Each structure stands twice: as C-alpha cells, then as structure tokens.
C-alpha cells in the first residue's frame, strides 16, 4: 500500500459511492453480529466512515491505515473510543505496538484487501491478532471476467483455509451502480478456531 491515498483524503467523506459502500458494509455487519462491548480493528480505515459507525456500539476501535492524511481526517472527528495507527501492518508492529498486543474480538477490512500486495500474509497477521473465536470480516469487489481486480468467492475461501481460519461464509453482500455499471461486493467471514 502506498501513500498515494493521501490525495483522496480531503474529499473522501463527500464521495457518495464511498459513503454508500460504508453504509452497506455496516448494515451487513450489524445483520451478522452484535458490536456491543467488542474490541475492533478497522484495517485500512481511510477517513473512518465505517469506523465512526462501529465506534457508536463497540467498546474500542483501533483504526489503522497507511495514509497519514486519511488518518488526520479521522483524528479530526475526535471519536473518544477510537485510537489510530498510521503504519503498515507487520510482525514487527504486532510485537511492538501496545495497541495491537491485546488481541481483537473483530477485525474488519472494507474495500482494502484487494489493494494489499500479499493477501495470504495479511490473513496470517489477522489470525495472530484475533482472540480465540474472534471474527474477521472483509468486503471487497467481486472479480469479473473483464477485470482481474478483486476476489472470487473461491479466492477468499482458499485464503482463509490457508491461514487456518474457519470459513463461516462468503456471500454477495450488496452491489453498487455507478456510470451504468453494477459491481458486486463480496463479504467474507471467518473465525479464529
């Protein structure tokens, strides 16, 4: 991931497609699980559109992103139970950052995993960060025949199994239509067994 996302930070919260994506992700998340009392890691949090919604119910949210400007926008929202990290997620960071050593009940990644250079390595890091029986939820664009970006359900399932996560489900969570094109969003859910 690179800091090229910095250039999008100022207008991110006004992008209606981004806002709608976060609303749909949150709706599908709350249909799946209760957030009350959970310690949550929002990986690739951006400006915190989803973080804000989760923070209203969760006990604590650690929001991580590589874009300093995205984190600046989130920090300006002054959410009392949200702590932010601007860094790459790595073994070193997990071992040395006190915000990451406690473990998480829930890790979410909204429209970010497809941008990470090594998805399998990321899943292995998530497994380390999850508490026993903790849950990982991701939303990402479904790959189509015209474009090799995103995931197929099989890619997500195989990734979870390779990371020794228990696959709970991989479903079409919602779709977004923009410029006369409709894109499907997959929601993958796995447990730390």
PDB file of N, CA and C in Angstrom, residues 8-97:
ATOM      1  N   UNK A   8      -6.605  11.638  -1.873  1.00  0.00           N
ATOM      2  CA  UNK A   8      -8.065  11.466  -1.848  1.00  0.00           C
ATOM      3  C   UNK A   8      -8.690  11.875  -0.508  1.00  0.00           C
ATOM      4  N   UNK A   9      -7.869  12.092   0.509  1.00  0.00           N
ATOM      5  CA  UNK A   9      -8.356  12.247   1.877  1.00  0.00           C
ATOM      6  C   UNK A   9      -9.347  13.392   2.041  1.00  0.00           C
ATOM      7  N   UNK A  10      -9.034  14.553   1.502  1.00  0.00           N
ATOM      8  CA  UNK A  10      -9.877  15.731   1.746  1.00  0.00           C
ATOM      9  C   UNK A  10     -11.311  15.565   1.262  1.00  0.00           C
ATOM     10  N   UNK A  11     -11.530  14.914   0.142  1.00  0.00           N
ATOM     11  CA  UNK A  11     -12.884  14.780  -0.383  1.00  0.00           C
ATOM     12  C   UNK A  11     -13.518  13.421  -0.174  1.00  0.00           C
ATOM     13  N   UNK A  12     -12.816  12.540   0.532  1.00  0.00           N
ATOM     14  CA  UNK A  12     -13.266  11.147   0.668  1.00  0.00           C
ATOM     15  C   UNK A  12     -14.653  11.038   1.288  1.00  0.00           C
ATOM     16  N   UNK A  13     -14.895  11.785   2.355  1.00  0.00           N
ATOM     17  CA  UNK A  13     -16.179  11.694   3.060  1.00  0.00           C
ATOM     18  C   UNK A  13     -17.335  12.285   2.259  1.00  0.00           C
ATOM     19  N   UNK A  14     -17.036  12.975   1.175  1.00  0.00           N
ATOM     20  CA  UNK A  14     -18.083  13.562   0.312  1.00  0.00           C
ATOM     21  C   UNK A  14     -18.329  12.746  -0.945  1.00  0.00           C
ATOM     22  N   UNK A  15     -17.582  11.664  -1.121  1.00  0.00           N
ATOM     23  CA  UNK A  15     -17.760  10.796  -2.280  1.00  0.00           C
ATOM     24  C   UNK A  15     -18.944   9.874  -2.001  1.00  0.00           C
ATOM     25  N   UNK A  16     -20.034  10.073  -2.734  1.00  0.00           N
ATOM     26  CA  UNK A  16     -21.269   9.338  -2.446  1.00  0.00           C
ATOM     27  C   UNK A  16     -21.121   7.826  -2.606  1.00  0.00           C
ATOM     28  N   UNK A  17     -20.278   7.384  -3.540  1.00  0.00           N
ATOM     29  CA  UNK A  17     -20.046   5.942  -3.694  1.00  0.00           C
ATOM     30  C   UNK A  17     -19.349   5.376  -2.456  1.00  0.00           C
ATOM     31  N   UNK A  18     -18.393   6.125  -1.920  1.00  0.00           N
ATOM     32  CA  UNK A  18     -17.663   5.696  -0.730  1.00  0.00           C
ATOM     33  C   UNK A  18     -18.598   5.668   0.480  1.00  0.00           C
ATOM     34  N   UNK A  19     -19.420   6.696   0.606  1.00  0.00           N
ATOM     35  CA  UNK A  19     -20.379   6.774   1.719  1.00  0.00           C
ATOM     36  C   UNK A  19     -21.360   5.606   1.650  1.00  0.00           C
ATOM     37  N   UNK A  20     -21.878   5.334   0.454  1.00  0.00           N
ATOM     38  CA  UNK A  20     -22.842   4.243   0.272  1.00  0.00           C
ATOM     39  C   UNK A  20     -22.193   2.887   0.569  1.00  0.00           C
ATOM     40  N   UNK A  21     -20.955   2.707   0.145  1.00  0.00           N
ATOM     41  CA  UNK A  21     -20.235   1.468   0.417  1.00  0.00           C
ATOM     42  C   UNK A  21     -20.143   1.249   1.927  1.00  0.00           C
ATOM     43  N   UNK A  22     -19.731   2.292   2.664  1.00  0.00           N
ATOM     44  CA  UNK A  22     -19.602   2.181   4.120  1.00  0.00           C
ATOM     45  C   UNK A  22     -20.946   1.891   4.777  1.00  0.00           C
ATOM     46  N   UNK A  23     -22.006   2.532   4.310  1.00  0.00           N
ATOM     47  CA  UNK A  23     -23.342   2.286   4.868  1.00  0.00           C
ATOM     48  C   UNK A  23     -23.763   0.839   4.654  1.00  0.00           C
ATOM     49  N   UNK A  24     -23.550   0.337   3.445  1.00  0.00           N
ATOM     50  CA  UNK A  24     -23.914  -1.043   3.131  1.00  0.00           C
ATOM     51  C   UNK A  24     -23.068  -2.052   3.906  1.00  0.00           C
ATOM     52  N   UNK A  25     -21.782  -1.764   4.050  1.00  0.00           N
ATOM     53  CA  UNK A  25     -20.911  -2.655   4.819  1.00  0.00           C
ATOM     54  C   UNK A  25     -21.372  -2.704   6.272  1.00  0.00           C
ATOM     55  N   UNK A  26     -21.662  -1.553   6.845  1.00  0.00           N
ATOM     56  CA  UNK A  26     -22.104  -1.509   8.235  1.00  0.00           C
ATOM     57  C   UNK A  26     -23.432  -2.249   8.415  1.00  0.00           C
ATOM     58  N   UNK A  27     -24.350  -2.051   7.485  1.00  0.00           N
ATOM     59  CA  UNK A  27     -25.642  -2.738   7.567  1.00  0.00           C
ATOM     60  C   UNK A  27     -25.451  -4.258   7.531  1.00  0.00           C
ATOM     61  N   UNK A  28     -24.601  -4.732   6.617  1.00  0.00           N
ATOM     62  CA  UNK A  28     -24.381  -6.184   6.529  1.00  0.00           C
ATOM     63  C   UNK A  28     -23.657  -6.699   7.770  1.00  0.00           C
ATOM     64  N   UNK A  29     -22.768  -5.891   8.350  1.00  0.00           N
ATOM     65  CA  UNK A  29     -22.058  -6.297   9.564  1.00  0.00           C
ATOM     66  C   UNK A  29     -23.017  -6.428  10.742  1.00  0.00           C
ATOM     67  N   UNK A  30     -23.886  -5.450  10.921  1.00  0.00           N
ATOM     68  CA  UNK A  30     -24.810  -5.486  12.067  1.00  0.00           C
ATOM     69  C   UNK A  30     -25.909  -6.528  11.887  1.00  0.00           C
ATOM     70  N   UNK A  31     -26.162  -6.938  10.649  1.00  0.00           N
ATOM     71  CA  UNK A  31     -27.087  -8.061  10.438  1.00  0.00           C
ATOM     72  C   UNK A  31     -26.423  -9.372  10.835  1.00  0.00           C
ATOM     73  N   UNK A  32     -25.089  -9.397  10.786  1.00  0.00           N
ATOM     74  CA  UNK A  32     -24.344 -10.609  11.118  1.00  0.00           C
ATOM     75  C   UNK A  32     -24.061 -10.724  12.619  1.00  0.00           C
ATOM     76  N   UNK A  33     -23.673  -9.616  13.262  1.00  0.00           N
ATOM     77  CA  UNK A  33     -23.213  -9.711  14.644  1.00  0.00           C
ATOM     78  C   UNK A  33     -23.532  -8.464  15.460  1.00  0.00           C
ATOM     79  N   UNK A  34     -23.569  -8.649  16.763  1.00  0.00           N
ATOM     80  CA  UNK A  34     -23.673  -7.535  17.712  1.00  0.00           C
ATOM     81  C   UNK A  34     -22.283  -6.954  17.921  1.00  0.00           C
ATOM     82  N   UNK A  35     -22.185  -5.644  18.005  1.00  0.00           N
ATOM     83  CA  UNK A  35     -20.894  -4.986  18.187  1.00  0.00           C
ATOM     84  C   UNK A  35     -20.654  -4.530  19.620  1.00  0.00           C
ATOM     85  N   UNK A  36     -21.689  -4.537  20.439  1.00  0.00           N
ATOM     86  CA  UNK A  36     -21.583  -4.034  21.809  1.00  0.00           C
ATOM     87  C   UNK A  36     -20.482  -4.740  22.583  1.00  0.00           C
ATOM     88  N   UNK A  37     -19.574  -3.950  23.156  1.00  0.00           N
ATOM     89  CA  UNK A  37     -18.530  -4.485  24.001  1.00  0.00           C
ATOM     90  C   UNK A  37     -17.324  -5.057  23.282  1.00  0.00           C
ATOM     91  N   UNK A  38     -17.325  -5.051  21.961  1.00  0.00           N
ATOM     92  CA  UNK A  38     -16.229  -5.668  21.214  1.00  0.00           C
ATOM     93  C   UNK A  38     -15.032  -4.734  21.077  1.00  0.00           C
ATOM     94  N   UNK A  39     -13.862  -5.334  21.046  1.00  0.00           N
ATOM     95  CA  UNK A  39     -12.633  -4.619  20.680  1.00  0.00           C
ATOM     96  C   UNK A  39     -12.391  -4.919  19.203  1.00  0.00           C
ATOM     97  N   UNK A  40     -12.373  -3.852  18.382  1.00  0.00           N
ATOM     98  CA  UNK A  40     -12.397  -3.995  16.919  1.00  0.00           C
ATOM     99  C   UNK A  40     -11.153  -3.372  16.306  1.00  0.00           C
ATOM    100  N   UNK A  41     -10.591  -4.050  15.308  1.00  0.00           N
ATOM    101  CA  UNK A  41      -9.541  -3.481  14.472  1.00  0.00           C
ATOM    102  C   UNK A  41     -10.153  -3.174  13.117  1.00  0.00           C
ATOM    103  N   UNK A  42     -10.109  -1.897  12.719  1.00  0.00           N
ATOM    104  CA  UNK A  42     -10.559  -1.492  11.387  1.00  0.00           C
ATOM    105  C   UNK A  42      -9.306  -1.308  10.537  1.00  0.00           C
ATOM    106  N   UNK A  43      -9.011  -2.319   9.722  1.00  0.00           N
ATOM    107  CA  UNK A  43      -7.810  -2.310   8.884  1.00  0.00           C
ATOM    108  C   UNK A  43      -8.107  -1.584   7.578  1.00  0.00           C
ATOM    109  N   UNK A  44      -7.262  -0.622   7.230  1.00  0.00           N
ATOM    110  CA  UNK A  44      -7.489   0.169   6.021  1.00  0.00           C
ATOM    111  C   UNK A  44      -8.669   1.101   6.226  1.00  0.00           C
ATOM    112  N   UNK A  45      -8.697   1.759   7.371  1.00  0.00           N
ATOM    113  CA  UNK A  45      -9.872   2.527   7.814  1.00  0.00           C
ATOM    114  C   UNK A  45     -10.145   3.778   6.988  1.00  0.00           C
ATOM    115  N   UNK A  46      -9.159   4.261   6.233  1.00  0.00           N
ATOM    116  CA  UNK A  46      -9.361   5.502   5.489  1.00  0.00           C
ATOM    117  C   UNK A  46      -9.688   6.647   6.428  1.00  0.00           C
ATOM    118  N   UNK A  47     -10.707   7.408   6.077  1.00  0.00           N
ATOM    119  CA  UNK A  47     -11.121   8.555   6.898  1.00  0.00           C
ATOM    120  C   UNK A  47     -12.087   8.154   8.007  1.00  0.00           C
ATOM    121  N   UNK A  48     -12.383   6.877   8.101  1.00  0.00           N
ATOM    122  CA  UNK A  48     -13.172   6.379   9.223  1.00  0.00           C
ATOM    123  C   UNK A  48     -14.675   6.406   9.043  1.00  0.00           C
ATOM    124  N   UNK A  49     -15.155   6.355   7.811  1.00  0.00           N
ATOM    125  CA  UNK A  49     -16.610   6.333   7.612  1.00  0.00           C
ATOM    126  C   UNK A  49     -17.241   5.116   8.291  1.00  0.00           C
ATOM    127  N   UNK A  50     -16.615   3.967   8.160  1.00  0.00           N
ATOM    128  CA  UNK A  50     -17.118   2.757   8.819  1.00  0.00           C
ATOM    129  C   UNK A  50     -16.724   2.750  10.300  1.00  0.00           C
ATOM    130  N   UNK A  51     -15.541   3.254  10.603  1.00  0.00           N
ATOM    131  CA  UNK A  51     -15.068   3.345  11.988  1.00  0.00           C
ATOM    132  C   UNK A  51     -16.066   4.099  12.862  1.00  0.00           C
ATOM    133  N   UNK A  52     -16.545   5.235  12.355  1.00  0.00           N
ATOM    134  CA  UNK A  52     -17.498   6.073  13.102  1.00  0.00           C
ATOM    135  C   UNK A  52     -18.735   5.282  13.495  1.00  0.00           C
ATOM    136  N   UNK A  53     -19.262   4.524  12.552  1.00  0.00           N
ATOM    137  CA  UNK A  53     -20.487   3.760  12.793  1.00  0.00           C
ATOM    138  C   UNK A  53     -20.239   2.658  13.826  1.00  0.00           C
ATOM    139  N   UNK A  54     -19.129   1.963  13.695  1.00  0.00           N
ATOM    140  CA  UNK A  54     -18.805   0.871  14.612  1.00  0.00           C
ATOM    141  C   UNK A  54     -18.529   1.407  16.015  1.00  0.00           C
ATOM    142  N   UNK A  55     -17.857   2.551  16.093  1.00  0.00           N
ATOM    143  CA  UNK A  55     -17.469   3.130  17.385  1.00  0.00           C
ATOM    144  C   UNK A  55     -18.670   3.477  18.257  1.00  0.00           C
ATOM    145  N   UNK A  56     -19.823   3.701  17.646  1.00  0.00           N
ATOM    146  CA  UNK A  56     -21.029   4.023  18.420  1.00  0.00           C
ATOM    147  C   UNK A  56     -21.492   2.834  19.260  1.00  0.00           C
ATOM    148  N   UNK A  57     -21.061   1.625  18.886  1.00  0.00           N
ATOM    149  CA  UNK A  57     -21.500   0.423  19.600  1.00  0.00           C
ATOM    150  C   UNK A  57     -20.363  -0.342  20.260  1.00  0.00           C
ATOM    151  N   UNK A  58     -19.184  -0.351  19.633  1.00  0.00           N
ATOM    152  CA  UNK A  58     -18.067  -1.151  20.137  1.00  0.00           C
ATOM    153  C   UNK A  58     -17.452  -0.520  21.377  1.00  0.00           C
ATOM    154  N   UNK A  59     -16.749  -1.331  22.149  1.00  0.00           N
ATOM    155  CA  UNK A  59     -16.044  -0.812  23.320  1.00  0.00           C
ATOM    156  C   UNK A  59     -14.857   0.036  22.901  1.00  0.00           C
ATOM    157  N   UNK A  60     -14.113  -0.455  21.908  1.00  0.00           N
ATOM    158  CA  UNK A  60     -12.919   0.250  21.434  1.00  0.00           C
ATOM    159  C   UNK A  60     -12.662  -0.119  19.987  1.00  0.00           C
ATOM    160  N   UNK A  61     -12.203   0.846  19.203  1.00  0.00           N
ATOM    161  CA  UNK A  61     -11.816   0.594  17.818  1.00  0.00           C
ATOM    162  C   UNK A  61     -10.391   1.098  17.628  1.00  0.00           C
ATOM    163  N   UNK A  62      -9.534   0.217  17.116  1.00  0.00           N
ATOM    164  CA  UNK A  62      -8.203   0.614  16.674  1.00  0.00           C
ATOM    165  C   UNK A  62      -8.299   0.715  15.160  1.00  0.00           C
ATOM    166  N   UNK A  63      -8.047   1.909  14.636  1.00  0.00           N
ATOM    167  CA  UNK A  63      -8.181   2.165  13.197  1.00  0.00           C
ATOM    168  C   UNK A  63      -6.790   2.348  12.607  1.00  0.00           C
ATOM    169  N   UNK A  64      -6.471   1.532  11.604  1.00  0.00           N
ATOM    170  CA  UNK A  64      -5.132   1.539  11.026  1.00  0.00           C
ATOM    171  C   UNK A  64      -5.208   1.820   9.527  1.00  0.00           C
ATOM    172  N   UNK A  65      -4.306   2.675   9.062  1.00  0.00           N
ATOM    173  CA  UNK A  65      -4.211   2.977   7.636  1.00  0.00           C
ATOM    174  C   UNK A  65      -2.789   3.442   7.341  1.00  0.00           C
ATOM    175  N   UNK A  66      -2.358   3.282   6.098  1.00  0.00           N
ATOM    176  CA  UNK A  66      -1.022   3.739   5.715  1.00  0.00           C
ATOM    177  C   UNK A  66      -1.020   5.196   5.276  1.00  0.00           C
ATOM    178  N   UNK A  67      -2.187   5.768   5.054  1.00  0.00           N
ATOM    179  CA  UNK A  67      -2.278   7.150   4.594  1.00  0.00           C
ATOM    180  C   UNK A  67      -2.371   8.109   5.786  1.00  0.00           C
ATOM    181  N   UNK A  68      -1.337   8.924   5.969  1.00  0.00           N
ATOM    182  CA  UNK A  68      -1.323   9.886   7.076  1.00  0.00           C
ATOM    183  C   UNK A  68      -2.462  10.894   6.949  1.00  0.00           C
ATOM    184  N   UNK A  69      -2.776  11.296   5.732  1.00  0.00           N
ATOM    185  CA  UNK A  69      -3.844  12.300   5.554  1.00  0.00           C
ATOM    186  C   UNK A  69      -5.221  11.709   5.838  1.00  0.00           C
ATOM    187  N   UNK A  70      -5.426  10.454   5.486  1.00  0.00           N
ATOM    188  CA  UNK A  70      -6.691   9.794   5.831  1.00  0.00           C
ATOM    189  C   UNK A  70      -6.822   9.717   7.362  1.00  0.00           C
ATOM    190  N   UNK A  71      -5.750   9.340   8.030  1.00  0.00           N
ATOM    191  CA  UNK A  71      -5.758   9.263   9.494  1.00  0.00           C
ATOM    192  C   UNK A  71      -5.995  10.646  10.103  1.00  0.00           C
ATOM    193  N   UNK A  72      -5.419  11.684   9.512  1.00  0.00           N
ATOM    194  CA  UNK A  72      -5.652  13.054  10.001  1.00  0.00           C
ATOM    195  C   UNK A  72      -7.131  13.416   9.962  1.00  0.00           C
ATOM    196  N   UNK A  73      -7.811  13.039   8.871  1.00  0.00           N
ATOM    197  CA  UNK A  73      -9.252  13.328   8.743  1.00  0.00           C
ATOM    198  C   UNK A  73     -10.017  12.573   9.833  1.00  0.00           C
ATOM    199  N   UNK A  74      -9.669  11.309  10.050  1.00  0.00           N
ATOM    200  CA  UNK A  74     -10.324  10.516  11.097  1.00  0.00           C
ATOM    201  C   UNK A  74     -10.057  11.119  12.480  1.00  0.00           C
ATOM    202  N   UNK A  75      -8.821  11.487  12.757  1.00  0.00           N
ATOM    203  CA  UNK A  75      -8.489  12.063  14.068  1.00  0.00           C
ATOM    204  C   UNK A  75      -9.264  13.354  14.330  1.00  0.00           C
ATOM    205  N   UNK A  76      -9.532  14.132  13.294  1.00  0.00           N
ATOM    206  CA  UNK A  76     -10.265  15.394  13.451  1.00  0.00           C
ATOM    207  C   UNK A  76     -11.705  15.157  13.902  1.00  0.00           C
ATOM    208  N   UNK A  77     -12.196  13.933  13.767  1.00  0.00           N
ATOM    209  CA  UNK A  77     -13.565  13.601  14.193  1.00  0.00           C
ATOM    210  C   UNK A  77     -13.649  13.395  15.702  1.00  0.00           C
ATOM    211  N   UNK A  78     -12.511  13.311  16.368  1.00  0.00           N
ATOM    212  CA  UNK A  78     -12.429  13.221  17.836  1.00  0.00           C
ATOM    213  C   UNK A  78     -13.358  12.160  18.431  1.00  0.00           C
ATOM    214  N   UNK A  79     -13.270  10.953  17.920  1.00  0.00           N
ATOM    215  CA  UNK A  79     -14.072   9.847  18.432  1.00  0.00           C
ATOM    216  C   UNK A  79     -13.400   9.292  19.690  1.00  0.00           C
ATOM    217  N   UNK A  80     -14.116   9.321  20.807  1.00  0.00           N
ATOM    218  CA  UNK A  80     -13.490   9.055  22.111  1.00  0.00           C
ATOM    219  C   UNK A  80     -12.967   7.630  22.277  1.00  0.00           C
ATOM    220  N   UNK A  81     -13.581   6.654  21.657  1.00  0.00           N
ATOM    221  CA  UNK A  81     -13.143   5.271  21.852  1.00  0.00           C
ATOM    222  C   UNK A  81     -12.397   4.723  20.626  1.00  0.00           C
ATOM    223  N   UNK A  82     -11.828   5.637  19.828  1.00  0.00           N
ATOM    224  CA  UNK A  82     -11.066   5.236  18.644  1.00  0.00           C
ATOM    225  C   UNK A  82      -9.621   5.700  18.811  1.00  0.00           C
ATOM    226  N   UNK A  83      -8.700   4.757  18.614  1.00  0.00           N
ATOM    227  CA  UNK A  83      -7.267   5.083  18.576  1.00  0.00           C
ATOM    228  C   UNK A  83      -6.775   4.751  17.175  1.00  0.00           C
ATOM    229  N   UNK A  84      -5.920   5.618  16.623  1.00  0.00           N
ATOM    230  CA  UNK A  84      -5.480   5.443  15.247  1.00  0.00           C
ATOM    231  C   UNK A  84      -4.005   5.079  15.169  1.00  0.00           C
ATOM    232  N   UNK A  85      -3.671   4.351  14.128  1.00  0.00           N
ATOM    233  CA  UNK A  85      -2.294   3.999  13.801  1.00  0.00           C
ATOM    234  C   UNK A  85      -2.068   4.273  12.321  1.00  0.00           C
ATOM    235  N   UNK A  86      -1.010   4.989  12.009  1.00  0.00           N
ATOM    236  CA  UNK A  86      -0.622   5.193  10.620  1.00  0.00           C
ATOM    237  C   UNK A  86       0.639   4.379  10.378  1.00  0.00           C
ATOM    238  N   UNK A  87       0.459   3.185   9.805  1.00  0.00           N
ATOM    239  CA  UNK A  87       1.596   2.279   9.599  1.00  0.00           C
ATOM    240  C   UNK A  87       1.174   1.127   8.690  1.00  0.00           C
ATOM    241  N   UNK A  88       2.178   0.386   8.249  1.00  0.00           N
ATOM    242  CA  UNK A  88       1.949  -0.897   7.592  1.00  0.00           C
ATOM    243  C   UNK A  88       1.765  -1.937   8.701  1.00  0.00           C
ATOM    244  N   UNK A  89       0.840  -2.849   8.519  1.00  0.00           N
ATOM    245  CA  UNK A  89       0.690  -3.939   9.478  1.00  0.00           C
ATOM    246  C   UNK A  89       1.792  -4.954   9.213  1.00  0.00           C
ATOM    247  N   UNK A  90       2.536  -5.323  10.248  1.00  0.00           N
ATOM    248  CA  UNK A  90       3.658  -6.248  10.088  1.00  0.00           C
ATOM    249  C   UNK A  90       3.863  -7.020  11.391  1.00  0.00           C
ATOM    250  N   UNK A  91       4.683  -8.058  11.316  1.00  0.00           N
ATOM    251  CA  UNK A  91       5.053  -8.815  12.519  1.00  0.00           C
ATOM    252  C   UNK A  91       5.681  -7.874  13.543  1.00  0.00           C
ATOM    253  N   UNK A  92       6.585  -7.018  13.089  1.00  0.00           N
ATOM    254  CA  UNK A  92       7.264  -6.080  13.985  1.00  0.00           C
ATOM    255  C   UNK A  92       6.255  -5.178  14.695  1.00  0.00           C
ATOM    256  N   UNK A  93       5.295  -4.649  13.934  1.00  0.00           N
ATOM    257  CA  UNK A  93       4.290  -3.745  14.511  1.00  0.00           C
ATOM    258  C   UNK A  93       3.436  -4.482  15.544  1.00  0.00           C
ATOM    259  N   UNK A  94       3.056  -5.717  15.238  1.00  0.00           N
ATOM    260  CA  UNK A  94       2.236  -6.505  16.158  1.00  0.00           C
ATOM    261  C   UNK A  94       2.985  -6.765  17.463  1.00  0.00           C
ATOM    262  N   UNK A  95       4.267  -7.072  17.375  1.00  0.00           N
ATOM    263  CA  UNK A  95       5.065  -7.375  18.571  1.00  0.00           C
ATOM    264  C   UNK A  95       5.350  -6.132  19.403  1.00  0.00           C
ATOM    265  N   UNK A  96       5.463  -4.970  18.765  1.00  0.00           N
ATOM    266  CA  UNK A  96       5.979  -3.793  19.458  1.00  0.00           C
ATOM    267  C   UNK A  96       4.979  -2.681  19.713  1.00  0.00           C
ATOM    268  N   UNK A  97       3.798  -2.771  19.132  1.00  0.00           N
ATOM    269  CA  UNK A  97       2.825  -1.702  19.342  1.00  0.00           C
ATOM    270  C   UNK A  97       1.803  -2.146  20.389  1.00  0.00           C
TER     271      UNK A  97
END
